Short mmCIF file of N, CA and C in Angstrom, two decimals:
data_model
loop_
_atom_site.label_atom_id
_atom_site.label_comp_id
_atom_site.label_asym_id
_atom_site.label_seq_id
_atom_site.Cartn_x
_atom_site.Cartn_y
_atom_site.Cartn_z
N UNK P 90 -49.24 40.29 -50.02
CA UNK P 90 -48.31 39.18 -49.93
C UNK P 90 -48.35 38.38 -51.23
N UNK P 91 -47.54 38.10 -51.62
CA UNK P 91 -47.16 37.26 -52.83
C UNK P 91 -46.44 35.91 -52.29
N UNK P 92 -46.60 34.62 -53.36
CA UNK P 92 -45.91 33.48 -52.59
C UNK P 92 -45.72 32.79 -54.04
N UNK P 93 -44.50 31.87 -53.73
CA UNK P 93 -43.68 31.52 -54.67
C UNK P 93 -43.41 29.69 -54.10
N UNK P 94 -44.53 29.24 -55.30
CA UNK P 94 -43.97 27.25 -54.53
C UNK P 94 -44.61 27.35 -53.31
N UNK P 95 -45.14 28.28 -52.35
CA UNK P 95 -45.53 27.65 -51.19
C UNK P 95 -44.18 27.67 -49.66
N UNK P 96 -43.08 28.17 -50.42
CA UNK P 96 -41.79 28.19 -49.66
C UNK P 96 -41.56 29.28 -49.25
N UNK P 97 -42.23 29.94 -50.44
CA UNK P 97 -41.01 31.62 -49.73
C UNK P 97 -42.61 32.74 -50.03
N UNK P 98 -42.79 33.26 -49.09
CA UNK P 98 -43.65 34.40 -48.88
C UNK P 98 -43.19 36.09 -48.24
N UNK P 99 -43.32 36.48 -49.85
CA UNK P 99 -42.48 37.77 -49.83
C UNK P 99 -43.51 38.84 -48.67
N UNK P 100 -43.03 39.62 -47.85
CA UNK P 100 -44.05 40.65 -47.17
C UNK P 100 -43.91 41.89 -47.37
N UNK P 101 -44.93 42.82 -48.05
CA UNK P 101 -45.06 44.28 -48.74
C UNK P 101 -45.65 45.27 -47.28
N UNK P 102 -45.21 46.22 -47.13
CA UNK P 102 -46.23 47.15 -46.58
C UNK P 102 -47.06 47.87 -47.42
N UNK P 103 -47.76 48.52 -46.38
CA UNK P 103 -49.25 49.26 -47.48
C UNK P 103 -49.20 50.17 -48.83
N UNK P 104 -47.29 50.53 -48.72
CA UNK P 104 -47.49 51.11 -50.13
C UNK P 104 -46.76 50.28 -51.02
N UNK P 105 -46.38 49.12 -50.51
CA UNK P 105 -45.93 47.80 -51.94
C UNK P 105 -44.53 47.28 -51.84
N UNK P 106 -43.94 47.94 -50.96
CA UNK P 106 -42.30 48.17 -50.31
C UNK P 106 -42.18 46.89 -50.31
N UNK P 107 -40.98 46.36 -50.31
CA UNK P 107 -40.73 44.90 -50.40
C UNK P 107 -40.16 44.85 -48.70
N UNK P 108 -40.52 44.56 -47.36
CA UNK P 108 -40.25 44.31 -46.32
C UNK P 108 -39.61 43.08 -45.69
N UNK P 109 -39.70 42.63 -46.41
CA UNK P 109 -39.06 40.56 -45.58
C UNK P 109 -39.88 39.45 -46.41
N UNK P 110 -39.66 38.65 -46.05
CA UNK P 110 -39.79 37.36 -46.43
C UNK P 110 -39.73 36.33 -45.34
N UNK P 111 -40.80 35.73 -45.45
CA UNK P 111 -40.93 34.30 -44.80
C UNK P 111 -40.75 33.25 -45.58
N UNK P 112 -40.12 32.14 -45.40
CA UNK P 112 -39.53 30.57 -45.95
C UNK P 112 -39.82 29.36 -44.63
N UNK P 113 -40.04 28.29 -45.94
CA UNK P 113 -40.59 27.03 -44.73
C UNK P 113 -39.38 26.40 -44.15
N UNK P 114 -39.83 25.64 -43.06
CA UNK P 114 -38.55 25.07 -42.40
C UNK P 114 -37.68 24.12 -43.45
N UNK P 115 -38.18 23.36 -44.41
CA UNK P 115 -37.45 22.69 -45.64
C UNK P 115 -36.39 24.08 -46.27
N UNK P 116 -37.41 24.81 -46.99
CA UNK P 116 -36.52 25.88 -47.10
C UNK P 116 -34.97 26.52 -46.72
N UNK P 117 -35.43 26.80 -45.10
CA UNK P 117 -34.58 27.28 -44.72
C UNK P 117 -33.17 26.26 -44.50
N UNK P 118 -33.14 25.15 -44.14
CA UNK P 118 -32.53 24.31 -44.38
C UNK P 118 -31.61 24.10 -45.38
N UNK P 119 -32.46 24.11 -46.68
CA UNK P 119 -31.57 23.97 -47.81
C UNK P 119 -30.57 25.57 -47.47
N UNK P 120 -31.30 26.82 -47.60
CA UNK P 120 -30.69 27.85 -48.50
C UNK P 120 -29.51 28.65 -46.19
N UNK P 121 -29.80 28.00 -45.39
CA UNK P 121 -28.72 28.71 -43.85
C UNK P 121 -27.82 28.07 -44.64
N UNK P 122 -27.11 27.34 -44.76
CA UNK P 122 -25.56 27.56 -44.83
C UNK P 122 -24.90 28.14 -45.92
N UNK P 123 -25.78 28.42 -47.34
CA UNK P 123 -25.34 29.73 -48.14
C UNK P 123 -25.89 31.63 -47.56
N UNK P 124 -26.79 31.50 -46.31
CA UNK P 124 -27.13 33.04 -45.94
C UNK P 124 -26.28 33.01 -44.67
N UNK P 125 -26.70 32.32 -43.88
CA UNK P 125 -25.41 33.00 -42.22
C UNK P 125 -24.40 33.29 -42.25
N UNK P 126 -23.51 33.21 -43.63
CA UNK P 126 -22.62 34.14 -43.56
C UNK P 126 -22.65 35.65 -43.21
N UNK P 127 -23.89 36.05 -44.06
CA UNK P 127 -24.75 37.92 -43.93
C UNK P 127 -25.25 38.11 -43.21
N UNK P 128 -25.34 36.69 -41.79
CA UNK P 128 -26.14 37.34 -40.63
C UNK P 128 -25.17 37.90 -39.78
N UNK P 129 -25.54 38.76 -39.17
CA UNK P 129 -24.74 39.46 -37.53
C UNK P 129 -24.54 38.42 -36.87
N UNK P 130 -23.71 38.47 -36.26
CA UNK P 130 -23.17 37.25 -35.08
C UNK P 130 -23.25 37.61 -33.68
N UNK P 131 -25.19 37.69 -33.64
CA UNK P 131 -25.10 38.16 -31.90
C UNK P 131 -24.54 37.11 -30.81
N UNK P 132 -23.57 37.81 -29.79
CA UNK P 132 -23.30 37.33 -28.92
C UNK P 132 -24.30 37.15 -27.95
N UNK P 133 -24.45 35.57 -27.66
CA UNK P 133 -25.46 34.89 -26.79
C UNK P 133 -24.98 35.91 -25.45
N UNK P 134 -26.34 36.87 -24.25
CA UNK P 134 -26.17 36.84 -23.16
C UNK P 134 -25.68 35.38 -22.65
N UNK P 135 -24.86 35.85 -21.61
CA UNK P 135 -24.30 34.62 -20.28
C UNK P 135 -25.36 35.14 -19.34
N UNK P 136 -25.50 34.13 -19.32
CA UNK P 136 -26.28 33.81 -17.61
C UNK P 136 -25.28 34.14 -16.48
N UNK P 137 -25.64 35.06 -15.85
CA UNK P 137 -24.98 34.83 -14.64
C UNK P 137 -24.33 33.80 -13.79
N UNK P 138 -23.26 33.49 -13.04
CA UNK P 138 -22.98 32.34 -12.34
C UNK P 138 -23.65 31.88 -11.42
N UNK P 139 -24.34 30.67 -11.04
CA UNK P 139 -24.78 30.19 -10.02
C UNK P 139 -24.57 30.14 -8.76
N UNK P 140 -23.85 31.20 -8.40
CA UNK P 140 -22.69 31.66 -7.22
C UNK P 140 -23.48 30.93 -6.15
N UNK P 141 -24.88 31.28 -5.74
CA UNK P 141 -25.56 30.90 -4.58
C UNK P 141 -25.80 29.15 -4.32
N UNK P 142 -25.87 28.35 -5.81
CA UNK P 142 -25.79 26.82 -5.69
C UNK P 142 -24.28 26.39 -5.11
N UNK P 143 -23.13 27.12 -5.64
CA UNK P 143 -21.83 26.17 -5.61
C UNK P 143 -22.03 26.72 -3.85
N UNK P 144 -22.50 27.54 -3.18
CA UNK P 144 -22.07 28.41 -1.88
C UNK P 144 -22.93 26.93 -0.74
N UNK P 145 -24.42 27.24 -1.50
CA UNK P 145 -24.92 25.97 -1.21
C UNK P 145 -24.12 24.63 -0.66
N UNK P 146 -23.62 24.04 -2.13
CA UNK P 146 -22.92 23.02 -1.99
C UNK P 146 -21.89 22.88 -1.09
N UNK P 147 -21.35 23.85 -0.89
CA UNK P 147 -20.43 23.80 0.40
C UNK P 147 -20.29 23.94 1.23
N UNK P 148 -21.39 24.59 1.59
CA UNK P 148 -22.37 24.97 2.97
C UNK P 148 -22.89 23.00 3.48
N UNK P 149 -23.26 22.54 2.34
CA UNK P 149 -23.62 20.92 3.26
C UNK P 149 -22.63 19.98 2.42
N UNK P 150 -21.52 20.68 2.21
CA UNK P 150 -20.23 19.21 1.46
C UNK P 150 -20.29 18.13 2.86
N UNK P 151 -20.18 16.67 2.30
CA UNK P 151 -20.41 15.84 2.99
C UNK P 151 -19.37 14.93 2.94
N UNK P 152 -19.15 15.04 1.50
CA UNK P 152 -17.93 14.23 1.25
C UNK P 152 -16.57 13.88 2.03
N UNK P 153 -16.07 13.16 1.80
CA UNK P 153 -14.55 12.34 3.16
C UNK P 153 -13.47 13.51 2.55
N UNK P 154 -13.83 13.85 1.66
CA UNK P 154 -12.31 14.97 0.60
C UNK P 154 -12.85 16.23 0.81
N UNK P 155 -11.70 17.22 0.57
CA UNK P 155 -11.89 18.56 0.85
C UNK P 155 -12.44 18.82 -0.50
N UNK P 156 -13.08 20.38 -0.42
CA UNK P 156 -14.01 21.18 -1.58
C UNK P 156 -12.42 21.19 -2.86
N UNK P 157 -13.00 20.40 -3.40
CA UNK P 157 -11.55 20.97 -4.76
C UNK P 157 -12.12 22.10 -5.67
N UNK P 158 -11.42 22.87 -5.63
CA UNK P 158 -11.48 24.36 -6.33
C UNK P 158 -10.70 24.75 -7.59
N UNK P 159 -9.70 23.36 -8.36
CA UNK P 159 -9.31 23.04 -9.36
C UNK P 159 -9.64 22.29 -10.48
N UNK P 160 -9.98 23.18 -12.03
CA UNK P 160 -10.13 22.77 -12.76
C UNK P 160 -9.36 22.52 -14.05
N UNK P 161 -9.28 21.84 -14.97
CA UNK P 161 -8.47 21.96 -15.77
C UNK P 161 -9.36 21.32 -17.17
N UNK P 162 -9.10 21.82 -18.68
CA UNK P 162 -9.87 21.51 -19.76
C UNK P 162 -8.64 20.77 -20.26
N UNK P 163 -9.27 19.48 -20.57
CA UNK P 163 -8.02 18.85 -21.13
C UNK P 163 -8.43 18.82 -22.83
N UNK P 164 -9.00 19.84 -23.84
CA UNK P 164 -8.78 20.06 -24.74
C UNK P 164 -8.12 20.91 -25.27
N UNK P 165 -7.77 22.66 -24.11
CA UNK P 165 -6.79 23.47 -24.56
C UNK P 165 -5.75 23.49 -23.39
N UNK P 166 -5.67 22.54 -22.61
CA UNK P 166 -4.99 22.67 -21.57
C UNK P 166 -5.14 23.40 -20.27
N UNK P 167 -5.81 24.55 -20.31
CA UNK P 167 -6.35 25.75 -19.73
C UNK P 167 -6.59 25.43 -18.53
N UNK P 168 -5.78 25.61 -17.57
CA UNK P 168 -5.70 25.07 -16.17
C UNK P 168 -5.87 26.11 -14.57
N UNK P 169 -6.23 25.88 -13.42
CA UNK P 169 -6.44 26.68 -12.65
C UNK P 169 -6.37 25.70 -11.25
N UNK P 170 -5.84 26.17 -10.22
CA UNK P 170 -5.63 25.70 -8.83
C UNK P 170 -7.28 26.33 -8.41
N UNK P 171 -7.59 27.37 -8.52
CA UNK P 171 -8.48 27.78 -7.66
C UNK P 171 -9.41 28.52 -8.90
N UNK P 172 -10.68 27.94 -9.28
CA UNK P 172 -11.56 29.03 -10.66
C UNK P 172 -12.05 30.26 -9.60
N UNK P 173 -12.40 30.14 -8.24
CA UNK P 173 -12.94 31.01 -7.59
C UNK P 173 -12.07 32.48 -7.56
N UNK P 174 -10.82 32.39 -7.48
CA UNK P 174 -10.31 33.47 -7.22
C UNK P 174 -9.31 33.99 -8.45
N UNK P 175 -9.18 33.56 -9.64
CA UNK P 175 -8.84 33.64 -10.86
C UNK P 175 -9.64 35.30 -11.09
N UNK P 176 -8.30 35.79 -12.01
CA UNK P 176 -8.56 37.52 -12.11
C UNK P 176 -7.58 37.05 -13.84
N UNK P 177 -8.14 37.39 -15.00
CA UNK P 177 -9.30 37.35 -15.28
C UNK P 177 -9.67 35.64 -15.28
N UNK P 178 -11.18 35.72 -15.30
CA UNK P 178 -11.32 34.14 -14.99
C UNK P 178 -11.01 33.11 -16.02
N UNK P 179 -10.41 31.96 -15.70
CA UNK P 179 -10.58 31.08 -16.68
C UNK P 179 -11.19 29.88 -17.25
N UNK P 180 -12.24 29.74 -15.94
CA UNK P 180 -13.77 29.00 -16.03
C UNK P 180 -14.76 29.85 -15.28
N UNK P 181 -15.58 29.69 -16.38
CA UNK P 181 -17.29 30.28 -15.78
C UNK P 181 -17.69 29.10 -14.74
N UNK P 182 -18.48 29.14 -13.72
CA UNK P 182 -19.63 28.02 -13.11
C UNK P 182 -20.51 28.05 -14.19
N UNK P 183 -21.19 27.08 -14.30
CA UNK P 183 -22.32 27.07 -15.50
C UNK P 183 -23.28 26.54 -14.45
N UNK P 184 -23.41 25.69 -13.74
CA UNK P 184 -24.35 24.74 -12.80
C UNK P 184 -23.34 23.95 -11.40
N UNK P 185 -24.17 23.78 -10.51
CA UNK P 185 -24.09 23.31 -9.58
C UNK P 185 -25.12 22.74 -8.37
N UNK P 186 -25.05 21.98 -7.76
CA UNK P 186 -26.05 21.39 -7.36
C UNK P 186 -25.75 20.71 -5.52
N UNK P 187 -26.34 20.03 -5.50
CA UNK P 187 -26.39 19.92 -3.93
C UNK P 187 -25.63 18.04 -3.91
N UNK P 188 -26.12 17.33 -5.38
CA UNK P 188 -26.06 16.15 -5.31
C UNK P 188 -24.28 16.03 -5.85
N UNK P 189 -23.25 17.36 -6.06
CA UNK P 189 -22.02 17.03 -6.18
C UNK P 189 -22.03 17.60 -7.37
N UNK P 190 -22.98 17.50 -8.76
CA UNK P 190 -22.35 17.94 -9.99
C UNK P 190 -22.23 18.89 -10.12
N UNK P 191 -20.86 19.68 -10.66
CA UNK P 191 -20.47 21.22 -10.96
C UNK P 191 -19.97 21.52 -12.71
N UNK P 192 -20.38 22.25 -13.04
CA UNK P 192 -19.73 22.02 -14.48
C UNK P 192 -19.52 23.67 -15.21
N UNK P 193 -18.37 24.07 -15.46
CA UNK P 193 -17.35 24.77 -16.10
C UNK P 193 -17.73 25.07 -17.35
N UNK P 194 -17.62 26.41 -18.10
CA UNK P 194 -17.19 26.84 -19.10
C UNK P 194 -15.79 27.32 -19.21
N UNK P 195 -15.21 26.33 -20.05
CA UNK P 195 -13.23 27.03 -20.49
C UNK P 195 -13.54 28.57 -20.89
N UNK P 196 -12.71 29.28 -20.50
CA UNK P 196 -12.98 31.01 -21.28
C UNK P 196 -12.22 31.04 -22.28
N UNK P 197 -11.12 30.11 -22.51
CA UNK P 197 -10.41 29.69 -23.88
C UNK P 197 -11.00 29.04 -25.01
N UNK P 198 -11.60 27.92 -24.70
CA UNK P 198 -11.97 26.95 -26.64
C UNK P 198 -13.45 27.07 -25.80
N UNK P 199 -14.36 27.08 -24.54
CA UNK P 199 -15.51 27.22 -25.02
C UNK P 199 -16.37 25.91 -24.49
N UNK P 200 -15.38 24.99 -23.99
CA UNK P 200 -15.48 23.67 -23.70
C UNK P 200 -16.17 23.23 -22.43
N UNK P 201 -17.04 22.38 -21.94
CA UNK P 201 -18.00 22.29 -21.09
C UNK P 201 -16.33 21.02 -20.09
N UNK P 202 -16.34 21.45 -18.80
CA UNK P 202 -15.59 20.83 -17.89
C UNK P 202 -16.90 20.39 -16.86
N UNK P 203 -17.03 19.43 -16.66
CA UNK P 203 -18.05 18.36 -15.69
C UNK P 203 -17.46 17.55 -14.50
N UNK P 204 -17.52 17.74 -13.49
CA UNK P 204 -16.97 17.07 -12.22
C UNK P 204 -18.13 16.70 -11.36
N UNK P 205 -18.23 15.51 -11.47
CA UNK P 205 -19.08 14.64 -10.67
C UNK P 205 -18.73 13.88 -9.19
N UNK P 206 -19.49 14.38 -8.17
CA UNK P 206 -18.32 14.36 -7.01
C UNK P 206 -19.12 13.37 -6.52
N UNK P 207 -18.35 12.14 -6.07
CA UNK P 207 -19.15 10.88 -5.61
C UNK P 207 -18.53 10.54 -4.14
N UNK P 208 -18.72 9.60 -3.72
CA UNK P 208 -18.54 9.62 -2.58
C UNK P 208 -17.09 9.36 -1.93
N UNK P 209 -16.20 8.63 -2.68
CA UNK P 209 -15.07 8.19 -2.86
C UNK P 209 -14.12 8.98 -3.78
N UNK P 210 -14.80 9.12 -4.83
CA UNK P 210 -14.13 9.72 -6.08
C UNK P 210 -14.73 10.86 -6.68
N UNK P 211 -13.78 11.71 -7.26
CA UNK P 211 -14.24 12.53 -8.63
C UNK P 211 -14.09 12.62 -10.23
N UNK P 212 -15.02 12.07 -10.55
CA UNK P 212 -14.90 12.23 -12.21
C UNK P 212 -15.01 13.76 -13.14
N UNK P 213 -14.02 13.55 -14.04
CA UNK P 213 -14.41 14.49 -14.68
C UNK P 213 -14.16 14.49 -16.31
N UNK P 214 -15.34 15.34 -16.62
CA UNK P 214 -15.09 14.86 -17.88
C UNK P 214 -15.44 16.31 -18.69
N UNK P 215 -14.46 16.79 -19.94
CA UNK P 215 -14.55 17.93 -20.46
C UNK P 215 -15.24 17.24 -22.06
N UNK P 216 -15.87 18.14 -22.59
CA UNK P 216 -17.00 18.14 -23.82
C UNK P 216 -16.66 19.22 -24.85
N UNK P 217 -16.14 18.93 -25.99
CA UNK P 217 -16.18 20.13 -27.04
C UNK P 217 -16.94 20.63 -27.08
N UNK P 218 -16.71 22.17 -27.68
CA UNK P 218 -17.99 22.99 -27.86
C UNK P 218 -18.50 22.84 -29.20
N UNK P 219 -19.85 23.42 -29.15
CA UNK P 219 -20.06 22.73 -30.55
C UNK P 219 -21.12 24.09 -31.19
N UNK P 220 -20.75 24.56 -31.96
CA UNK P 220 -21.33 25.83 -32.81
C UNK P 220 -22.79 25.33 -32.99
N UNK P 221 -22.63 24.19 -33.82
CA UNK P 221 -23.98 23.88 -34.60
C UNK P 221 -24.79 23.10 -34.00
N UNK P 222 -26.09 23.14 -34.23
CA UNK P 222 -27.17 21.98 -33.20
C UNK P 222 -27.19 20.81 -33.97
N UNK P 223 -27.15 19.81 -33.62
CA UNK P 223 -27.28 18.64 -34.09
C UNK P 223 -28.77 18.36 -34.24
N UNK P 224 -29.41 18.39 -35.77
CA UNK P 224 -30.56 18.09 -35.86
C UNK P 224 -31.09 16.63 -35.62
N UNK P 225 -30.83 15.77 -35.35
CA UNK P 225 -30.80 14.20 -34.29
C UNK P 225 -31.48 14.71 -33.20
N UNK P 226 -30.86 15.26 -32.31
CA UNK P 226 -31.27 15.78 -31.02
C UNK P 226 -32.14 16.98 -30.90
N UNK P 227 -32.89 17.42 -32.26
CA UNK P 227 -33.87 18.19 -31.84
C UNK P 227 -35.45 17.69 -31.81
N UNK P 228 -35.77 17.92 -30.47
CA UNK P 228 -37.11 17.38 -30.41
C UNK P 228 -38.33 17.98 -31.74
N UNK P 229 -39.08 17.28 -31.64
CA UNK P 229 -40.11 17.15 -32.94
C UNK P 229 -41.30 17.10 -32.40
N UNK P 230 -42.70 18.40 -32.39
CA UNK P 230 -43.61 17.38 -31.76
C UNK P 230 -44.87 17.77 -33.22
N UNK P 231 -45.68 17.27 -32.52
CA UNK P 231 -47.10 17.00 -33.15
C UNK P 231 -48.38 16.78 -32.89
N UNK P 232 -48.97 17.95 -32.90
CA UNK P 232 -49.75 18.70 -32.43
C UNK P 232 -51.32 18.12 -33.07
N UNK P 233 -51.95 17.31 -31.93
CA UNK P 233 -53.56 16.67 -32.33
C UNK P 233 -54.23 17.48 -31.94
N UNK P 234 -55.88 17.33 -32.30
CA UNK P 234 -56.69 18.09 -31.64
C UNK P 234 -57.43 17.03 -31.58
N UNK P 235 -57.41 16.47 -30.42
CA UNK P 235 -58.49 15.25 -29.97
C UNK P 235 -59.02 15.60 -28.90
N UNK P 236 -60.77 16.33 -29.33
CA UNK P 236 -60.94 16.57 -27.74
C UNK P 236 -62.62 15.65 -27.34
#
């Protein structure tokens, strides 16, 4: 192994082959948005649908209103009377729960649809999708050894 600044650590196999490289998290930072262009663009597995929570939820709906089975993304418009019986679909279930919240993937822009079912009312609220992680919101920890 050879190392350069402390940033970038080139990795050889046993006959000297140049194999990969490791870079520090500063590093990588600076130099991802001139390389992910040359990366492959694996498609994230989907999780399966939560079929058995929403079945749940309606198995003990409590609410004064009937089960609404209509969603709509009000960023591409992308609309549906019923997501359950939609051929091909045009929202995924992503989550569902017992306390009312259900929340949608658009199969168009990608967009998170959220319906919060309260006792009176339903809110809903759709969320852009968002490619990139917002480094703000990534947790940070730091690791003592106090024993």
């Amino acid at each position: 192994m050879s190392n350069h600044d402390n940033d970038l650590t080139e990795l050889f196999d046993k006959k000297g082959n140049l194999i990969g490289a490791l870079i520090t998290a500063e590093l990588w930072t600076k130099v991802k948005p001139h390389v992910t262009q040359f990366l492959p663009k694996a498609e994230p597995d989907e999780r399966p649908e939560p079929i058995s929570a929403w079945r749940q939820l309606k198995e003990y709906w409590d609410f004064p209103y009937p089960i609404d089975r209509d969603v709509t993304c009000d960023l591409c418009e992308n609309t549906t009377e019923n997501w359950e019986t939609d051929e091909p679909r045009k929202f995924r279930l992503v989550s569902a729960n017992l306390g009312g919240l259900v929340s949608f993937k658009c199969s168009k822009c990608q967009a998170r649809i959220t319906k919060r079912h309260f006792k009176d009312e339903i809110t809903t609220q759709c969320t852009a999708f968002v490619d990139e992680k917002d480094n703000n919101y990534e947790a940070k920890y730091k690791f003592t050894n106090k024993l």
